[in-house]
Coordinates of C-alpha atoms and ligand atoms in Angstrom, one line a residue:
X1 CA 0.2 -75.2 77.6
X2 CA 1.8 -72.8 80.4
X3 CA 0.6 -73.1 83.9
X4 CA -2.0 -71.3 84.6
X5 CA -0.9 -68.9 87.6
X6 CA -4.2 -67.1 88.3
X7 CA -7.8 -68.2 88.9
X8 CA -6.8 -70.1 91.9
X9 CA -9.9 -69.0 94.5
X10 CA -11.2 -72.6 93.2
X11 CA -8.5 -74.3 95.5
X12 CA -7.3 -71.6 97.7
X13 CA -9.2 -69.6 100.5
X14 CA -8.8 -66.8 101.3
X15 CA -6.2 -65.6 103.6
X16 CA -5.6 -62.0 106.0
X17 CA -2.0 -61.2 107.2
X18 CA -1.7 -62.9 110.6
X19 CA -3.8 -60.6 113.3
X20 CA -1.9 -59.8 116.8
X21 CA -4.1 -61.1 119.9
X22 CA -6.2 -58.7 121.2
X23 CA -4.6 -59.1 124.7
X24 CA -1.1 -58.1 122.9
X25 CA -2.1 -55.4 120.9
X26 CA -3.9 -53.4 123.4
X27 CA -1.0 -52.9 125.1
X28 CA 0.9 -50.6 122.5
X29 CA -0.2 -48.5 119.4
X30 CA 1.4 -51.2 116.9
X31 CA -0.1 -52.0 113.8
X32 CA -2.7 -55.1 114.7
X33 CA -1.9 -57.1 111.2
X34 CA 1.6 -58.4 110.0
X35 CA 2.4 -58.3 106.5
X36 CA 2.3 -60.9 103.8
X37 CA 5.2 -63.0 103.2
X38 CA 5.8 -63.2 100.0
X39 CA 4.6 -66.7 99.1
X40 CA 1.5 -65.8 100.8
X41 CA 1.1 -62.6 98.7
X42 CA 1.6 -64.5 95.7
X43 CA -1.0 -67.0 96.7
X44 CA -3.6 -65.2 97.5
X45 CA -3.2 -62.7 94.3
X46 CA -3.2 -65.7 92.5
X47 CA -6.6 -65.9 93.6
X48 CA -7.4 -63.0 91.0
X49 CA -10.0 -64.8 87.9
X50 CA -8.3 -61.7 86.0
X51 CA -11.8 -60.4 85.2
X52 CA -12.8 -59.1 82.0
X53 CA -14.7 -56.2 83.7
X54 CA -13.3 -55.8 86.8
X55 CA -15.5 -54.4 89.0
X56 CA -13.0 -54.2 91.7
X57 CA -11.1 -51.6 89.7
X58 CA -14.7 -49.2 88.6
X59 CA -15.3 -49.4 92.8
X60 CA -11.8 -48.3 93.4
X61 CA -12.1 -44.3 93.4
X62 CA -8.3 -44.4 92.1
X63 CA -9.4 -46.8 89.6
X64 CA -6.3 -48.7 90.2
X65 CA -5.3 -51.3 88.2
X66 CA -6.0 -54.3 90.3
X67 CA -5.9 -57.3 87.9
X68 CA -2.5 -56.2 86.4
X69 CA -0.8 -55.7 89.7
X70 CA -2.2 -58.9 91.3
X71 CA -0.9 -61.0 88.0
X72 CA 2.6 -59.5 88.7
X73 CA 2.7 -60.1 92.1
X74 CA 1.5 -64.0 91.3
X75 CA 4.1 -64.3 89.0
X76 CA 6.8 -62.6 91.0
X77 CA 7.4 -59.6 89.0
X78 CA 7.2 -57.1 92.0
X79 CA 9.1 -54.1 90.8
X80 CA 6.7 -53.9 87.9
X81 CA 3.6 -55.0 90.6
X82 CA 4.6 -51.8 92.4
X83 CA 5.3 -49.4 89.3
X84 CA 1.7 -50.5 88.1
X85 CA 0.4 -49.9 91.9
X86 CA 2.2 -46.3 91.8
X87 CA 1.2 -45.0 88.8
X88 CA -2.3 -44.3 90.1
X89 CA -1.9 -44.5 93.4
X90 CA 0.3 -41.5 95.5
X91 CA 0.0 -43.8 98.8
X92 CA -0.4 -47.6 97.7
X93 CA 0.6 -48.9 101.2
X94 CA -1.3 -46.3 103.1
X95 CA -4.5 -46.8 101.0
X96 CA -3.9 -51.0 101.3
X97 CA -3.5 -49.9 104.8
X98 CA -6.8 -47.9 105.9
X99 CA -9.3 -48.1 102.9
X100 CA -12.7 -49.7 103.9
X101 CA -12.3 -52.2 101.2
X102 CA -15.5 -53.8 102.3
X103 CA -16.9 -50.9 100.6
X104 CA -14.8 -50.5 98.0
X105 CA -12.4 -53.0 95.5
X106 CA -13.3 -56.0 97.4
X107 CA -16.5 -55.4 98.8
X108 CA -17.1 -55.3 94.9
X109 CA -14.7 -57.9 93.4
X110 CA -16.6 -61.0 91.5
X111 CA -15.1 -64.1 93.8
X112 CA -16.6 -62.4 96.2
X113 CA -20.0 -61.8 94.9
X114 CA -20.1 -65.6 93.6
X115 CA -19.4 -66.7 97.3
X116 CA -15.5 -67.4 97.4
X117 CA -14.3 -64.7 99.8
X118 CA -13.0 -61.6 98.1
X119 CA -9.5 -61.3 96.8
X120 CA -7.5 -59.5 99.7
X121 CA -6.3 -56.5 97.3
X122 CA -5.9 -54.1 100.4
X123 CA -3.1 -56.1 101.8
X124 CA -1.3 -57.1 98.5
X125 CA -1.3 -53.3 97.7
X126 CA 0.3 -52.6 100.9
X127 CA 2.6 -55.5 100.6
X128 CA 3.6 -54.4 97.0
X129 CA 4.6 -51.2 98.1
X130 CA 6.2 -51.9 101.6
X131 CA 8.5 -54.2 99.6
X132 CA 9.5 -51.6 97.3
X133 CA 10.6 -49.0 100.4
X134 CA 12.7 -51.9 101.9
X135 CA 14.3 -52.6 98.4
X136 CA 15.2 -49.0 97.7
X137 CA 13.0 -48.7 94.5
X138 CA 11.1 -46.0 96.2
X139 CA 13.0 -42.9 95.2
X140 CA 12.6 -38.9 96.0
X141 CA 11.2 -36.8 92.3
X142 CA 13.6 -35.5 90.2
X143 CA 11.8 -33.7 88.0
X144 CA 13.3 -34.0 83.9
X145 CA 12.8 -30.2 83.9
X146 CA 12.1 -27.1 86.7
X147 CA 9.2 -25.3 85.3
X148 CA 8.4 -21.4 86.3
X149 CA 5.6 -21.9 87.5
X150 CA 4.7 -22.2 91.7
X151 CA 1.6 -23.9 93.6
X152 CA 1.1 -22.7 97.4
X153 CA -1.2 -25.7 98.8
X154 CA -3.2 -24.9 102.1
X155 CA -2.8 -28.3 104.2
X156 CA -0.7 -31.2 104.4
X157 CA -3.2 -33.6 104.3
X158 CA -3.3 -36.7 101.7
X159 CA -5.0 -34.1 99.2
X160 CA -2.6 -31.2 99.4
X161 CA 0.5 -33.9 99.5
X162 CA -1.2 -36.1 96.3
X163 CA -1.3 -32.8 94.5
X164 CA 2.4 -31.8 95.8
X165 CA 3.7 -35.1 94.3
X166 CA 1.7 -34.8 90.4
X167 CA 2.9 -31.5 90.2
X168 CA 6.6 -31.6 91.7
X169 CA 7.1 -34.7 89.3
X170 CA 6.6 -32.0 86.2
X171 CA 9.0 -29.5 87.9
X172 CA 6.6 -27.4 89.4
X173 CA 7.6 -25.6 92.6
X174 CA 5.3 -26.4 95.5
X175 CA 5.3 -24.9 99.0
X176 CA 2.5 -26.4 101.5
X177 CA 1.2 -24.7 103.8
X178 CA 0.3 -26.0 107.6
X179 CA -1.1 -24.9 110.7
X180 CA 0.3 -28.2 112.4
X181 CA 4.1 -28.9 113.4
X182 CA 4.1 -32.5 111.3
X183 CA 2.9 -33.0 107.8
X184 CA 0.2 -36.0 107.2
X185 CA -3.0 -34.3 108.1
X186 CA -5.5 -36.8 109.5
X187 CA -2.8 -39.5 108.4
X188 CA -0.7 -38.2 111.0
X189 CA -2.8 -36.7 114.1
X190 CA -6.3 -38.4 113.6
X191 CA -5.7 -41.9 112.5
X192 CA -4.4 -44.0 115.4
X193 CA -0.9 -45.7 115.1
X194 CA -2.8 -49.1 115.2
X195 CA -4.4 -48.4 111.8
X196 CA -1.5 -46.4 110.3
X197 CA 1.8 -46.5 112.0
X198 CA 2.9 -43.1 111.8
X199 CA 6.8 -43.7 110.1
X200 CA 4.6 -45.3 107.7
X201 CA 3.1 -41.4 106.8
X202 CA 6.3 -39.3 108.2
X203 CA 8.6 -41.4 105.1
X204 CA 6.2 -40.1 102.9
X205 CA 6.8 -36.3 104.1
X206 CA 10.6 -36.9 103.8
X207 CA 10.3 -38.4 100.5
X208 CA 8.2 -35.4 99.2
X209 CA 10.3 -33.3 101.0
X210 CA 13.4 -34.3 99.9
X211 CA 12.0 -33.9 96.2
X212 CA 11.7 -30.3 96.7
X213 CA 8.4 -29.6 98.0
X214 CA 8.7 -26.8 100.7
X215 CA 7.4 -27.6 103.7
X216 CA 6.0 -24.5 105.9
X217 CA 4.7 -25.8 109.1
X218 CA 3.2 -24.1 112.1
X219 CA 2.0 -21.6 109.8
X220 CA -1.9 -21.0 110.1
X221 CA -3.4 -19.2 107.0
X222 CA -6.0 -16.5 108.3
X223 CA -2.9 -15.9 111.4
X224 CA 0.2 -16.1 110.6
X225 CA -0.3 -15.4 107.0
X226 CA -3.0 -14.1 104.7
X227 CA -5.1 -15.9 102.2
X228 CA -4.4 -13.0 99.9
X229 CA -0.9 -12.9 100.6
X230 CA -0.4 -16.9 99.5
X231 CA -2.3 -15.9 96.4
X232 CA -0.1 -13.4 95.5
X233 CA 3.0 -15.6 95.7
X234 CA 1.7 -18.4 93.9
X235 CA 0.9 -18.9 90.5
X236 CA -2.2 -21.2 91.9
X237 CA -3.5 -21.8 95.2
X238 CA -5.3 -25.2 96.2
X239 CA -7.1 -25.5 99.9
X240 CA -7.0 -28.5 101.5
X241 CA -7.4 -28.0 104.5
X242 CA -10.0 -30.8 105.6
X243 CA -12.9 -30.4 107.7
X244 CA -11.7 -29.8 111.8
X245 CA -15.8 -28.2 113.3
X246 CA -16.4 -30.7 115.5
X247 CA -20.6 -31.5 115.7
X248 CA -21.6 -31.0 119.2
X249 CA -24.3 -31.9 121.6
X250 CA -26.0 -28.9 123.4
X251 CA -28.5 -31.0 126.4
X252 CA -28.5 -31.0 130.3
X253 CA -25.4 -30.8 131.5
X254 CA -22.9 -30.8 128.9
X255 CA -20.5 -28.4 129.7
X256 CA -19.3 -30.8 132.7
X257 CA -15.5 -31.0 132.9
X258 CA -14.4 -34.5 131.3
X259 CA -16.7 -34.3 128.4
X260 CA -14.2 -33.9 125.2
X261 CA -14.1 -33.7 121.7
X262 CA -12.7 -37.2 119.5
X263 CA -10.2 -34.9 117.7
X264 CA -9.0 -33.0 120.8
X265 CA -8.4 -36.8 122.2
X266 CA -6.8 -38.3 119.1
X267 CA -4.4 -35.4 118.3
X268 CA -3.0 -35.6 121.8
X269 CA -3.1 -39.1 121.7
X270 CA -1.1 -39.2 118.3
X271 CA 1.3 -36.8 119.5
X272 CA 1.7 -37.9 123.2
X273 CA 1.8 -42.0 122.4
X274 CA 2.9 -41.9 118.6
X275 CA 5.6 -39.3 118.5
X276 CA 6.8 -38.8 122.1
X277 CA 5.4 -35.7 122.5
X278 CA 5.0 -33.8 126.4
X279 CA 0.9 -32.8 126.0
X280 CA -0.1 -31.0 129.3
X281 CA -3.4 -32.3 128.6
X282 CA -2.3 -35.6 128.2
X283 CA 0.4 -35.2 131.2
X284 CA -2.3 -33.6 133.6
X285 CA -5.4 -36.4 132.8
X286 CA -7.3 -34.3 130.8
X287 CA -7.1 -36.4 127.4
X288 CA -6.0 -38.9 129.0
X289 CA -8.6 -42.1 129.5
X290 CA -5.6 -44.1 131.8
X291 CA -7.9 -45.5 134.9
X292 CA -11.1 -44.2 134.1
X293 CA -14.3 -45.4 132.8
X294 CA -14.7 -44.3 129.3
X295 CA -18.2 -43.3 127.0
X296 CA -17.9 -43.3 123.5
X297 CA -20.8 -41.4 121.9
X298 CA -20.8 -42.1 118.5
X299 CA -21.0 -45.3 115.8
X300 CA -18.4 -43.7 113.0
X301 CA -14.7 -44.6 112.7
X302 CA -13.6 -41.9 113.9
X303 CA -16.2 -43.4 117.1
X304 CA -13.7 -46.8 116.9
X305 CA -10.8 -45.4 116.8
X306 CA -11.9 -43.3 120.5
X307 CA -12.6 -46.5 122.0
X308 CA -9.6 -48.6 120.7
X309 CA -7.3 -45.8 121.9
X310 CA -9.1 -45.5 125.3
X311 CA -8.0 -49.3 125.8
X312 CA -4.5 -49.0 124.4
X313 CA -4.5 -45.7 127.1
X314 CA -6.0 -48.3 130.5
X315 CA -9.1 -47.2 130.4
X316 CA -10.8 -49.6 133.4
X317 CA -14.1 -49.6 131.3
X318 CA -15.2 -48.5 127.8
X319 CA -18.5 -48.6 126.0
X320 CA -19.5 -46.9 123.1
X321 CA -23.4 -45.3 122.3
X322 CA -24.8 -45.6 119.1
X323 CA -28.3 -44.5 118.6
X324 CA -28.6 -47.3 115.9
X325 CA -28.1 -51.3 115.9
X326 CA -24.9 -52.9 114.7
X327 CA -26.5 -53.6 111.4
X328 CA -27.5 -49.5 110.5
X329 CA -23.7 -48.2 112.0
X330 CA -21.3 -46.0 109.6
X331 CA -18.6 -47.6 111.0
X332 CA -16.9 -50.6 109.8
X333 CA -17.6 -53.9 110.5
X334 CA -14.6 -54.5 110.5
X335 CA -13.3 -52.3 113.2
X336 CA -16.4 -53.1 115.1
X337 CA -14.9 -56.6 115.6
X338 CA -11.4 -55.2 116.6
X339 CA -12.9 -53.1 119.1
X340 CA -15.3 -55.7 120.3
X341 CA -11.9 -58.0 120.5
X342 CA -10.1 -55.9 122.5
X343 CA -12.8 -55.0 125.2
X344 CA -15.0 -52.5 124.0
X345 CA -18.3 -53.1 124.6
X346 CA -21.5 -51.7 122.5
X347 CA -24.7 -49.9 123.4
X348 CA -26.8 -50.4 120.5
X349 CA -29.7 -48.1 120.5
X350 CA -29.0 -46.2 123.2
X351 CA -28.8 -42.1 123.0
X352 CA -27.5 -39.9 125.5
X353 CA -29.9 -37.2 126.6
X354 CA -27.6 -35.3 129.3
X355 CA -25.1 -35.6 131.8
X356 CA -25.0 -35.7 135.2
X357 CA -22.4 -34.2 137.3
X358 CA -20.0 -34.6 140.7
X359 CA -18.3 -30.9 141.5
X360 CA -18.7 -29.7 137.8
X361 CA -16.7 -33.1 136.8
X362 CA -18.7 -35.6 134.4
X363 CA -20.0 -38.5 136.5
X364 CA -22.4 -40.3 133.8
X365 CA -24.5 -40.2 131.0
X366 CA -28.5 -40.2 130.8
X367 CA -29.3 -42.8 128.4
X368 CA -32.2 -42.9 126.6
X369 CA -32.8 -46.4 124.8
X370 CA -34.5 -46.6 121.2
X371 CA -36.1 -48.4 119.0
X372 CA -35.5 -48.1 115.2
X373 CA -39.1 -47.2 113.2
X374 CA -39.9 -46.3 109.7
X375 CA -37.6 -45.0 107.3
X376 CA -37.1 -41.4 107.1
X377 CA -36.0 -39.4 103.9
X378 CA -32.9 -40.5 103.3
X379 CA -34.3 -44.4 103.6
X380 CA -32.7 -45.2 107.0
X381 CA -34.9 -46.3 110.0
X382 CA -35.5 -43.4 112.4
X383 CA -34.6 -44.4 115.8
X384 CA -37.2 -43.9 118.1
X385 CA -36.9 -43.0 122.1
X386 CA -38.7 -46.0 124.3
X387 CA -40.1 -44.4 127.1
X388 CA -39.6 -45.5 130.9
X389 CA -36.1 -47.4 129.5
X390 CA -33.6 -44.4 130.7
X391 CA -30.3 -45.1 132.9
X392 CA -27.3 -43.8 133.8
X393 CA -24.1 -45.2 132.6
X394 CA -21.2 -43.9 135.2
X395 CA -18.4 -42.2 133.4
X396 CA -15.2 -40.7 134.3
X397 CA -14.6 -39.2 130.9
X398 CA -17.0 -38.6 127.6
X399 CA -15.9 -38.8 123.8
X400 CA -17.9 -37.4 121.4
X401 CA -17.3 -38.6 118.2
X402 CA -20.3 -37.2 116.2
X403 CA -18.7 -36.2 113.7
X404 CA -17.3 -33.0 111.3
X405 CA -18.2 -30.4 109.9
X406 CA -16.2 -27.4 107.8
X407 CA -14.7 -24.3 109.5
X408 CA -16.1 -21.0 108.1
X409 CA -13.0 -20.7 105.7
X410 CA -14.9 -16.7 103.9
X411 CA -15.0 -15.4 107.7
X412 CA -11.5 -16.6 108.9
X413 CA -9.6 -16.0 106.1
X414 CA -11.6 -12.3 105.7
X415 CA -12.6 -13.7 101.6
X416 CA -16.5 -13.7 101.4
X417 CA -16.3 -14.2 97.4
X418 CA -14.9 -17.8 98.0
X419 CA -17.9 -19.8 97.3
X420 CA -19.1 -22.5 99.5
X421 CA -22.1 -24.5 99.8
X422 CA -25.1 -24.5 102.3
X423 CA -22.8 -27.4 104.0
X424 CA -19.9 -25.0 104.4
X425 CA -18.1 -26.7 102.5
X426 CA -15.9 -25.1 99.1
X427 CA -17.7 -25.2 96.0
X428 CA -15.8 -26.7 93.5
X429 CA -15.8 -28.4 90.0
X430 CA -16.0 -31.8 90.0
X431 CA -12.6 -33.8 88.5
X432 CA -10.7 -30.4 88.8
X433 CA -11.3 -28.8 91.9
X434 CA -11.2 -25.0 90.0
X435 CA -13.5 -22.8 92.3
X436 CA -14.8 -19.1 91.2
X437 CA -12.0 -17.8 92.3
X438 CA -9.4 -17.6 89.5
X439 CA -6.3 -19.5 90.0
X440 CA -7.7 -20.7 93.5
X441 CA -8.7 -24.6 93.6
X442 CA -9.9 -27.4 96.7
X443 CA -9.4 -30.7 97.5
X444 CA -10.4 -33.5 99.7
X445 CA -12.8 -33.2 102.7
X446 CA -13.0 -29.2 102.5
X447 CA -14.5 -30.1 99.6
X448 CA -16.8 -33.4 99.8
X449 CA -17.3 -32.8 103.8
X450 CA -15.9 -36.1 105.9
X451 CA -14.7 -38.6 103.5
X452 CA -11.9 -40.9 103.2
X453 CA -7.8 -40.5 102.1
X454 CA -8.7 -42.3 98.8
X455 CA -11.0 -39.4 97.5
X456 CA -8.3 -36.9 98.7
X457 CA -5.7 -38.2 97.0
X458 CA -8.0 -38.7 93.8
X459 CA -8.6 -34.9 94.0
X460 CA -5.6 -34.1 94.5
X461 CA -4.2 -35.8 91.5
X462 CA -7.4 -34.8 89.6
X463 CA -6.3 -30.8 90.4
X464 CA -2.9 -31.1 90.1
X465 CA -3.7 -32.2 86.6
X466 CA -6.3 -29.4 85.9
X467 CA -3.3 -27.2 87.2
X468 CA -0.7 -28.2 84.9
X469 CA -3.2 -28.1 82.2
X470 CA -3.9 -24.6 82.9
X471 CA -0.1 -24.1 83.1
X472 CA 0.5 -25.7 79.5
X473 CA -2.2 -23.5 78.0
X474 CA -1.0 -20.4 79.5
X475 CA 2.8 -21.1 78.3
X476 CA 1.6 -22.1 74.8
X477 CA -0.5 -18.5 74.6
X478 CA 2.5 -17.2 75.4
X479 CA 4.5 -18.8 72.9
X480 CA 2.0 -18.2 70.3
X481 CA 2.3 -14.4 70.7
Ligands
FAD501 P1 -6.9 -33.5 106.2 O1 -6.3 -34.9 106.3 O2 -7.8 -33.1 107.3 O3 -5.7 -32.5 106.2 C1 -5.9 -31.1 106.2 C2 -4.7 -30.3 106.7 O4 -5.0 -28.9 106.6 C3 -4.3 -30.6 108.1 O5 -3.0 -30.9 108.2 C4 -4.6 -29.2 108.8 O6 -3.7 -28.9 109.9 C5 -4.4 -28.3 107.7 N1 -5.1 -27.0 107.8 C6 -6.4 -26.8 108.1 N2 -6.7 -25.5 108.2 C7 -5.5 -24.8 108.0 C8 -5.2 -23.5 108.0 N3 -6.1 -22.5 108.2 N4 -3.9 -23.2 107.7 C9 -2.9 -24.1 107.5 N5 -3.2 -25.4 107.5 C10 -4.5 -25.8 107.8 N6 -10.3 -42.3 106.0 C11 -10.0 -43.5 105.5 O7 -10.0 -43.6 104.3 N7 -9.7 -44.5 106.3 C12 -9.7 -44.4 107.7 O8 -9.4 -45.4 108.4 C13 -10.0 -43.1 108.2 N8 -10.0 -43.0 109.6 C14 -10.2 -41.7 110.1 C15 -10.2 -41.6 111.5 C16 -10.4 -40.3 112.0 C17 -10.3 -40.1 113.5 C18 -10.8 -39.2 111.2 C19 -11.1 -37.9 111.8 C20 -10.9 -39.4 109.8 C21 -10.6 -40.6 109.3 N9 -10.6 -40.9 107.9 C22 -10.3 -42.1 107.4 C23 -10.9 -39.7 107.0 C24 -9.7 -39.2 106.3 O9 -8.7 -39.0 107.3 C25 -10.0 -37.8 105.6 O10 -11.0 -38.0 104.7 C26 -8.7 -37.3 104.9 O11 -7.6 -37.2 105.8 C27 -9.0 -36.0 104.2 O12 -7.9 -35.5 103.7 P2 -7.6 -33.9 103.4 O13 -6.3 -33.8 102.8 O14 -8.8 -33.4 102.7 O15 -7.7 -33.2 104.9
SF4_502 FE1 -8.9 -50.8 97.2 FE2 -8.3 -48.4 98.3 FE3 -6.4 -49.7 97.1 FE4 -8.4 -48.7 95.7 S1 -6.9 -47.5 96.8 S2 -7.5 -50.7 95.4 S3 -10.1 -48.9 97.1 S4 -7.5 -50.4 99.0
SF4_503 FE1 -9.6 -60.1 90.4 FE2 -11.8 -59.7 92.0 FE3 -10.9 -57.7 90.5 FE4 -12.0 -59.8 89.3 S1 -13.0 -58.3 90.7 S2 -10.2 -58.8 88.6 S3 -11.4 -61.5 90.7 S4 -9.8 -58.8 92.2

């Protein structure tokens, strides 16, 4: 009988990529893990009991065929590992990257659930793919055939570039749209270089680019160019322009100097640390956290990524507020335990309720403390203020990282027929993205509010189709006549 090659979580544990020391990497922006070598990639796929239902793959929103690609990879076929990976997947090694697989493919897969420690899909997936850009098989589109038809996509986020990709691939012409100077979206200016290094998105711009997708940057629809105008040059139009409306806190002294918003801090972080870029604000102190004591208010990722770039910035001191316990955060375990590595330190249950103030400058936070009582709607535990527990936590500079919300696209863009939901947010058909509009379809966060780059790149594959679709139909009307 042939050696078996799979099934081997019976004698094999399971294994990350090695981890930097937190006293290393809080010194540069690097990534923190280092990837796979391939005998270890092949191990620990190997690991895979090739599931009959794989639940792995039904908790993947990309549905990604997970058992097929960990088979090749254990058996060494890794060109066909990686055509398997990319035939669902636009960004494999972005998505094996940043994906809170916790929550997803391995938070889900079966060795897990039976006690065995997951299979470490996110890391073979990035290792798949990574091997296949250093061994050339990553090539621009060519389509087989230039079709007539044109796509103008608003926003050069995963969404808008997962669409650009399906549809350049049948010839379609495709010119995106972007307010910023670099294309990546949040891949590029929100996510820190220690989650995603950023050569890692910009290959992917050059790639798409240099497959004939037109890239207009520094170009902000509703300023420099009309809503109605893109729709007149395009065949269809898809938004995806994320969500950008930071939530704010309005209480006793908030409108101190030094109290910022996360994105503010992160896009001049990205730009200033990642790409070299001279930010006045970054230059000048102002989004800068070097020498000061830092407050994180917040317990989201976006929350842990503030506080692990604080420390990569010297920040003396930082501490992060959640109104919650460690046990009821949106954030990730995971990164909790990076940050909590590399010096942050958490304020469970602990709410600020103002700010004090030296000269107009932030000089600390009133904290209130709280306790967590009975469940509200939604199920969670409300927390609860504990009276005669207040303090004040010196700060030199305050994040707040409470999250997004959608910008009023019908009001800037001067279109109050585009439909949106009480949220804010576009309302769109589900698996197709088509709004009222005709011709006019959303993707990604604009559409599902804060999410994650594997739903945006499932819309905008799931559009892109609907497009084409709607393309075919409309050439085959035509030939009929
Ligand atoms: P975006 O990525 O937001 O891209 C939208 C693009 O539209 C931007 O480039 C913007 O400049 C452009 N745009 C907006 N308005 C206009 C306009 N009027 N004209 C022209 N262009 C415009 N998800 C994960 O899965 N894992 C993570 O680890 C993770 N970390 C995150 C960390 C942070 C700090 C944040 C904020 C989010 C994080 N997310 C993470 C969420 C993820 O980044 C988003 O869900 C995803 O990027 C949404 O993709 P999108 O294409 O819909 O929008
Ligand atoms: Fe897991 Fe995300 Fe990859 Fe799907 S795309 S297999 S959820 S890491
Ligand atoms: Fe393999 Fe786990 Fe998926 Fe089953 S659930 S196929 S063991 S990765």
């Amino acid at each position: 009988m042939a050696k078996q090659p799979m099934l081997k979580f019976v004698q094999i544990d399971r294994d990350m990529p090695s981890k930097r020391a937190a006293e290393d990497r809080r010194e540069d922006f690097d990534e923190i893990y280092a990837e796979f070598a391939a005998a270890k990639a092949e191990e620990q796929a190997s690991r895979c009991s090739q599931c009959g239902v794989p639940y792995c793959q039904s908790h993947c929103p990309l549905h990604n065929n997970i058992p097929d690609w960990l088979h090749l990879t254990a058996t060494g076929r890794l060109q066909e590992a990686y055509e398997t990976s990319q035939a669902t997947n636009t960004f494999p090694e972005i998505c094996g990257r940043i994906c809170p697989q916790d929550r997803l493919c391995e938070g889900n897969c079966v060795i897990e659930q039976s006690g065995h420690g997951t299979v470490t899909i996110g890391a073979v997936e990035k290792y798949i793919t990574d091997t296949a850009w250093d061994k050339g098989w990553v090539q621009p589109i060519k389509p087989a055939h230039e079709r007539g038809e044109s796509v103008g996509i608003i926003g050069a986020g995963p969404g808008g570039l997962a669409a650009a990709d399906m549809l350049r691939r049948a010839g379609v012409k495709v010119t995106i749209y972007d307010r910023y100077d670099r294309a990546g979206g949040l891949l590029t200016y929100g996510i820190p270089g220690f989650k995603l290094e950023k050569d890692v998105v910009m290959r992917r711009n050059q790639l798409l680019a240099d497959g004939g997708v037109e890239f207009v940057m520094n170009c902000n629809v509703g300023q420099d160019i009309s809503f109605d105008d893109i729709r007149a040059k395009h065949d269809a139009v898809i938004i995806a322009t994320g969500v950008y409306k930071s939530r704010d806190l309005e209480m006793p002294g908030s409108g101190a100097t030094g109290i910022v918003k996360a994105i503010d801090f992160l896009t001049v972080s990205n730009k200033a640390s990642n790409f070299g870029d001279s930010i006045e604000e970054f230059d000048n102190g102002t989004l800068n956290a070097d020498g000061k004591r830092v407050v994180v208010i917040g317990g989201g990722d976006t929350a842990m990524d503030c506080v692990r770039t604080s420390i990569r910035q010297g920040a003396t001191s930082v501490k992060c507020l959640y109104r919650r316990d460690r046990a009821n955060m949106p954030g990730s375990q995971r990164e909790t335990q990076n940050a909590e590595e590399e010096g942050v330190v958490f304020e469970w249950l602990s709410a600020p309720k103002g700010f004090t103030d030296d000269g107009g400058k932030v000089a600390g936070v009133m904290v209130q403390k709280m306790r967590l009582g009975q469940p509200d709607a939604s199920g969670r535990q409300a927390p609860e203020v504990i009276e005669g527990a207040d303090y004040i936590e010196p700060a030199d500079l305050v994040i707040k990282a409470l999250g997004f919300e959608p910008e009023n696209l019908p009001t800037l863009w001067d279109q109050p027929e585009l439909p949106v939901t009480r949220w804010g947010t576009v309302k769109a058909t589900f698996q197709t993205g088509a709004t009222e509009l005709d011709g006019v379809y959303a993707v990604g966060d604009i559409v599902r509010g804060a999410s994650l780059v594997v739903w945006a790149i499932k819309d905008g594959r799931d559009c892109a189709e609907a497009i084409l679709s709607r393309f075919n139909t409309a050439a085959s009307s035509m030939a009929a006549e």
